[in-house]
């Protein structure tokens, strides 16, 4: 049985293992990876393509129509001739195309502003998650130093109290507290690893082979900001406010578009007809052609 256990252990360690690689990167590299590889941000970018496609669709004119016709008056051997006609027509929609183009451009501006604001929120969340991981790692380092000092203190205390039986209960309590402190360190490390996986997922990676870790570098600074200046910049540059303003403009354009939809469309047409020679004895006529212009309106 012992030999079997040894053989199984050798085989287990001989199997190839796929270990995770921890990659330390700077916050600048991290945010660039978020911009390029975040799947949700990539999906949001498709809205820009949709908006551009809507502009192309709104810019298209109505298709013209062409019609061909044929008639004959040769019934009952009256020899009144035959003829053909070709007609070209175009539907006119007064004011609808121009307002549709403006609406499409407005929608594109809203999509741009919304995407920019989404990326701002994404960077904010990604940066806060990064700072949370850095803060927790620093806390763990402090806990490890405290744990090491506590272990050294317990060792020196046990040597000093080697012959004191009365304080054995205090020594036992110190060992229990040290054990609980070590447990809290292990739990914090597990939480920190979960944060590292979240950072990796934000970058669009699964974390199966590579885990993103913040570089060990001082990222804190003492830059000071003025509240009034921040408020002014926010009112001028916050893209969610820009999107709300563009949405208001788009609503006004939508009202104009609804009014123009009430204007009836009409068709302009031009036609050319060709008649063959009429050989009827009572009303003969030579071969001739004719041009026709016209406009048609729908009846509400």
mmCIF file of N, CA, C and O in Angstrom, residues 192-236:
data_model
loop_
_atom_site.group_PDB
_atom_site.id
_atom_site.type_symbol
_atom_site.label_atom_id
_atom_site.label_comp_id
_atom_site.label_asym_id
_atom_site.label_seq_id
_atom_site.Cartn_x
_atom_site.Cartn_y
_atom_site.Cartn_z
ATOM 1 N N UNK A 192 -7.547 39.425 -1.873
ATOM 2 C CA UNK A 192 -6.671 40.136 -2.795
ATOM 3 C C UNK A 192 -6.552 39.381 -4.124
ATOM 4 O O UNK A 192 -6.570 39.987 -5.201
ATOM 5 N N UNK A 193 -6.475 38.072 -4.070
ATOM 6 C CA UNK A 193 -6.400 37.285 -5.306
ATOM 7 C C UNK A 193 -7.686 37.434 -6.115
ATOM 8 O O UNK A 193 -7.652 37.516 -7.351
ATOM 9 N N UNK A 194 -8.831 37.498 -5.416
ATOM 10 C CA UNK A 194 -10.097 37.715 -6.124
ATOM 11 C C UNK A 194 -10.104 39.087 -6.812
ATOM 12 O O UNK A 194 -10.610 39.219 -7.934
ATOM 13 N N UNK A 195 -9.521 40.093 -6.146
ATOM 14 C CA UNK A 195 -9.423 41.413 -6.767
ATOM 15 C C UNK A 195 -8.518 41.372 -7.996
ATOM 16 O O UNK A 195 -8.813 42.005 -9.016
ATOM 17 N N UNK A 196 -7.426 40.605 -7.911
ATOM 18 C CA UNK A 196 -6.538 40.475 -9.071
ATOM 19 C C UNK A 196 -7.283 39.831 -10.245
ATOM 20 O O UNK A 196 -7.104 40.237 -11.402
ATOM 21 N N UNK A 197 -8.125 38.854 -9.952
ATOM 22 C CA UNK A 197 -8.912 38.222 -11.017
ATOM 23 C C UNK A 197 -9.918 39.206 -11.610
ATOM 24 O O UNK A 197 -10.162 39.186 -12.822
ATOM 25 N N UNK A 198 -10.496 40.061 -10.767
ATOM 26 C CA UNK A 198 -11.426 41.072 -11.281
ATOM 27 C C UNK A 198 -10.703 42.056 -12.195
ATOM 28 O O UNK A 198 -11.234 42.454 -13.244
ATOM 29 N N UNK A 199 -9.490 42.454 -11.811
ATOM 30 C CA UNK A 199 -8.699 43.325 -12.680
ATOM 31 C C UNK A 199 -8.416 42.650 -14.015
ATOM 32 O O UNK A 199 -8.472 43.279 -15.076
ATOM 33 N N UNK A 200 -8.136 41.363 -13.957
ATOM 34 C CA UNK A 200 -7.862 40.614 -15.186
ATOM 35 C C UNK A 200 -9.103 40.543 -16.065
ATOM 36 O O UNK A 200 -9.022 40.702 -17.287
ATOM 37 N N UNK A 201 -10.257 40.312 -15.452
ATOM 38 C CA UNK A 201 -11.502 40.233 -16.226
ATOM 39 C C UNK A 201 -11.861 41.579 -16.849
ATOM 40 O O UNK A 201 -12.378 41.629 -17.968
ATOM 41 N N UNK A 202 -11.610 42.676 -16.127
ATOM 42 C CA UNK A 202 -11.884 44.000 -16.677
ATOM 43 C C UNK A 202 -11.047 44.243 -17.934
ATOM 44 O O UNK A 202 -11.491 44.898 -18.877
ATOM 45 N N UNK A 203 -9.849 43.655 -17.959
ATOM 46 C CA UNK A 203 -8.978 43.793 -19.128
ATOM 47 C C UNK A 203 -9.376 42.868 -20.270
ATOM 48 O O UNK A 203 -8.683 42.830 -21.299
ATOM 49 N N UNK A 204 -10.453 42.108 -20.104
ATOM 50 C CA UNK A 204 -10.907 41.221 -21.159
ATOM 51 C C UNK A 204 -10.188 39.891 -21.189
ATOM 52 O O UNK A 204 -10.220 39.196 -22.206
ATOM 53 N N UNK A 205 -9.541 39.506 -20.087
ATOM 54 C CA UNK A 205 -8.819 38.229 -20.019
ATOM 55 C C UNK A 205 -9.526 37.309 -19.042
ATOM 56 O O UNK A 205 -10.172 37.761 -18.086
ATOM 57 N N UNK A 206 -9.408 36.008 -19.287
ATOM 58 C CA UNK A 206 -10.118 35.033 -18.455
ATOM 59 C C UNK A 206 -9.414 34.760 -17.138
ATOM 60 O O UNK A 206 -10.037 34.369 -16.158
ATOM 61 N N UNK A 207 -8.091 34.947 -17.098
ATOM 62 C CA UNK A 207 -7.354 34.666 -15.873
ATOM 63 C C UNK A 207 -6.938 33.222 -15.718
ATOM 64 O O UNK A 207 -6.419 32.839 -14.668
ATOM 65 N N UNK A 208 -7.160 32.391 -16.731
ATOM 66 C CA UNK A 208 -6.779 30.973 -16.622
ATOM 67 C C UNK A 208 -5.269 30.783 -16.692
ATOM 68 O O UNK A 208 -4.726 29.878 -16.065
ATOM 69 N N UNK A 209 -4.567 31.625 -17.464
ATOM 70 C CA UNK A 209 -3.126 31.472 -17.596
ATOM 71 C C UNK A 209 -2.344 32.695 -17.112
ATOM 72 O O UNK A 209 -1.197 32.581 -16.702
ATOM 73 N N UNK A 210 -2.965 33.874 -17.186
ATOM 74 C CA UNK A 210 -2.275 35.100 -16.780
ATOM 75 C C UNK A 210 -3.177 35.913 -15.861
ATOM 76 O O UNK A 210 -4.362 36.081 -16.143
ATOM 77 N N UNK A 211 -2.592 36.405 -14.776
ATOM 78 C CA UNK A 211 -3.327 37.228 -13.808
ATOM 79 C C UNK A 211 -2.643 38.591 -13.721
ATOM 80 O O UNK A 211 -1.426 38.676 -13.560
ATOM 81 N N UNK A 212 -3.445 39.648 -13.874
ATOM 82 C CA UNK A 212 -2.923 41.009 -13.814
ATOM 83 C C UNK A 212 -2.726 41.425 -12.356
ATOM 84 O O UNK A 212 -3.627 41.269 -11.531
ATOM 85 N N UNK A 213 -1.542 41.959 -12.064
ATOM 86 C CA UNK A 213 -1.209 42.411 -10.704
ATOM 87 C C UNK A 213 -0.676 43.840 -10.796
ATOM 88 O O UNK A 213 0.149 44.149 -11.668
ATOM 89 N N UNK A 214 -1.126 44.747 -9.930
ATOM 90 C CA UNK A 214 -0.569 46.111 -9.927
ATOM 91 C C UNK A 214 0.911 46.094 -9.591
ATOM 92 O O UNK A 214 1.359 45.338 -8.724
ATOM 93 N N UNK A 215 1.670 46.911 -10.297
ATOM 94 C CA UNK A 215 3.100 46.967 -10.036
ATOM 95 C C UNK A 215 3.355 47.541 -8.648
ATOM 96 O O UNK A 215 2.572 48.331 -8.123
ATOM 97 N N UNK A 216 4.463 47.131 -8.058
ATOM 98 C CA UNK A 216 4.832 47.596 -6.716
ATOM 99 C C UNK A 216 5.571 48.922 -6.839
ATOM 100 O O UNK A 216 6.792 48.995 -6.873
ATOM 101 N N UNK A 217 4.789 49.979 -6.960
ATOM 102 C CA UNK A 217 5.336 51.308 -7.147
ATOM 103 C C UNK A 217 4.407 52.297 -6.471
ATOM 104 O O UNK A 217 3.194 52.107 -6.465
ATOM 105 N N UNK A 218 4.995 53.323 -5.931
ATOM 106 C CA UNK A 218 4.193 54.335 -5.253
ATOM 107 C C UNK A 218 3.386 55.124 -6.285
ATOM 108 O O UNK A 218 3.950 55.836 -7.124
ATOM 109 N N UNK A 219 2.054 54.957 -6.258
ATOM 110 C CA UNK A 219 1.194 55.637 -7.224
ATOM 111 C C UNK A 219 0.468 56.820 -6.597
ATOM 112 O O UNK A 219 -0.317 57.494 -7.264
ATOM 113 N N UNK A 220 0.734 57.070 -5.323
ATOM 114 C CA UNK A 220 0.027 58.161 -4.657
ATOM 115 C C UNK A 220 0.717 59.491 -4.962
ATOM 116 O O UNK A 220 1.919 59.557 -5.180
ATOM 117 N N UNK A 221 -0.044 60.534 -4.990
ATOM 118 C CA UNK A 221 0.514 61.862 -5.216
ATOM 119 C C UNK A 221 -0.204 62.861 -4.317
ATOM 120 O O UNK A 221 -1.231 62.556 -3.722
ATOM 121 N N UNK A 222 0.366 64.032 -4.246
ATOM 122 C CA UNK A 222 -0.186 65.070 -3.369
ATOM 123 C C UNK A 222 -0.776 66.211 -4.183
ATOM 124 O O UNK A 222 -0.768 67.359 -3.727
ATOM 125 N N UNK A 223 -1.264 65.917 -5.366
ATOM 126 C CA UNK A 223 -1.848 66.967 -6.198
ATOM 127 C C UNK A 223 -3.136 67.482 -5.548
ATOM 128 O O UNK A 223 -3.961 66.699 -5.076
ATOM 129 N N UNK A 224 -3.283 68.792 -5.533
ATOM 130 C CA UNK A 224 -4.448 69.405 -4.913
ATOM 131 C C UNK A 224 -5.362 69.983 -5.989
ATOM 132 O O UNK A 224 -4.898 70.525 -6.988
ATOM 133 N N UNK A 225 -6.656 69.870 -5.757
ATOM 134 C CA UNK A 225 -7.644 70.370 -6.703
ATOM 135 C C UNK A 225 -8.531 71.404 -6.020
ATOM 136 O O UNK A 225 -8.790 71.314 -4.823
ATOM 137 N N UNK A 226 -8.992 72.354 -6.823
ATOM 138 C CA UNK A 226 -9.931 73.348 -6.327
ATOM 139 C C UNK A 226 -11.353 72.934 -6.709
ATOM 140 O O UNK A 226 -11.620 72.576 -7.853
ATOM 141 N N UNK A 227 -12.261 72.993 -5.740
ATOM 142 C CA UNK A 227 -13.615 72.510 -5.956
ATOM 143 C C UNK A 227 -14.331 73.307 -7.044
ATOM 144 O O UNK A 227 -14.971 72.729 -7.930
ATOM 145 N N UNK A 228 -14.231 74.628 -6.993
ATOM 146 C CA UNK A 228 -14.931 75.457 -7.985
ATOM 147 C C UNK A 228 -14.450 75.163 -9.399
ATOM 148 O O UNK A 228 -15.242 75.105 -10.351
ATOM 149 N N UNK A 229 -13.146 74.962 -9.550
ATOM 150 C CA UNK A 229 -12.597 74.663 -10.879
ATOM 151 C C UNK A 229 -13.071 73.301 -11.366
ATOM 152 O O UNK A 229 -13.374 73.115 -12.549
ATOM 153 N N UNK A 230 -13.132 72.338 -10.445
ATOM 154 C CA UNK A 230 -13.618 71.007 -10.818
ATOM 155 C C UNK A 230 -15.076 71.059 -11.275
ATOM 156 O O UNK A 230 -15.465 70.394 -12.237
ATOM 157 N N UNK A 231 -15.893 71.850 -10.575
ATOM 158 C CA UNK A 231 -17.307 71.962 -10.950
ATOM 159 C C UNK A 231 -17.447 72.598 -12.324
ATOM 160 O O UNK A 231 -18.246 72.144 -13.166
ATOM 161 N N UNK A 232 -16.658 73.634 -12.603
ATOM 162 C CA UNK A 232 -16.713 74.285 -13.912
ATOM 163 C C UNK A 232 -16.299 73.322 -15.029
ATOM 164 O O UNK A 232 -16.939 73.253 -16.080
ATOM 165 N N UNK A 233 -15.230 72.569 -14.790
ATOM 166 C CA UNK A 233 -14.783 71.609 -15.802
ATOM 167 C C UNK A 233 -15.814 70.498 -16.002
ATOM 168 O O UNK A 233 -16.020 70.026 -17.123
ATOM 169 N N UNK A 234 -16.469 70.105 -14.916
ATOM 170 C CA UNK A 234 -17.482 69.050 -15.030
ATOM 171 C C UNK A 234 -18.672 69.525 -15.860
ATOM 172 O O UNK A 234 -19.181 68.791 -16.716
ATOM 173 N N UNK A 235 -19.111 70.749 -15.620
ATOM 174 C CA UNK A 235 -20.244 71.282 -16.386
ATOM 175 C C UNK A 235 -19.902 71.444 -17.862
ATOM 176 O O UNK A 235 -20.772 71.329 -18.733
ATOM 177 N N UNK A 236 -18.634 71.717 -18.148
ATOM 178 C CA UNK A 236 -18.231 71.930 -19.542
ATOM 179 C C UNK A 236 -17.879 70.640 -20.258
ATOM 180 O O UNK A 236 -18.080 70.520 -21.473
#
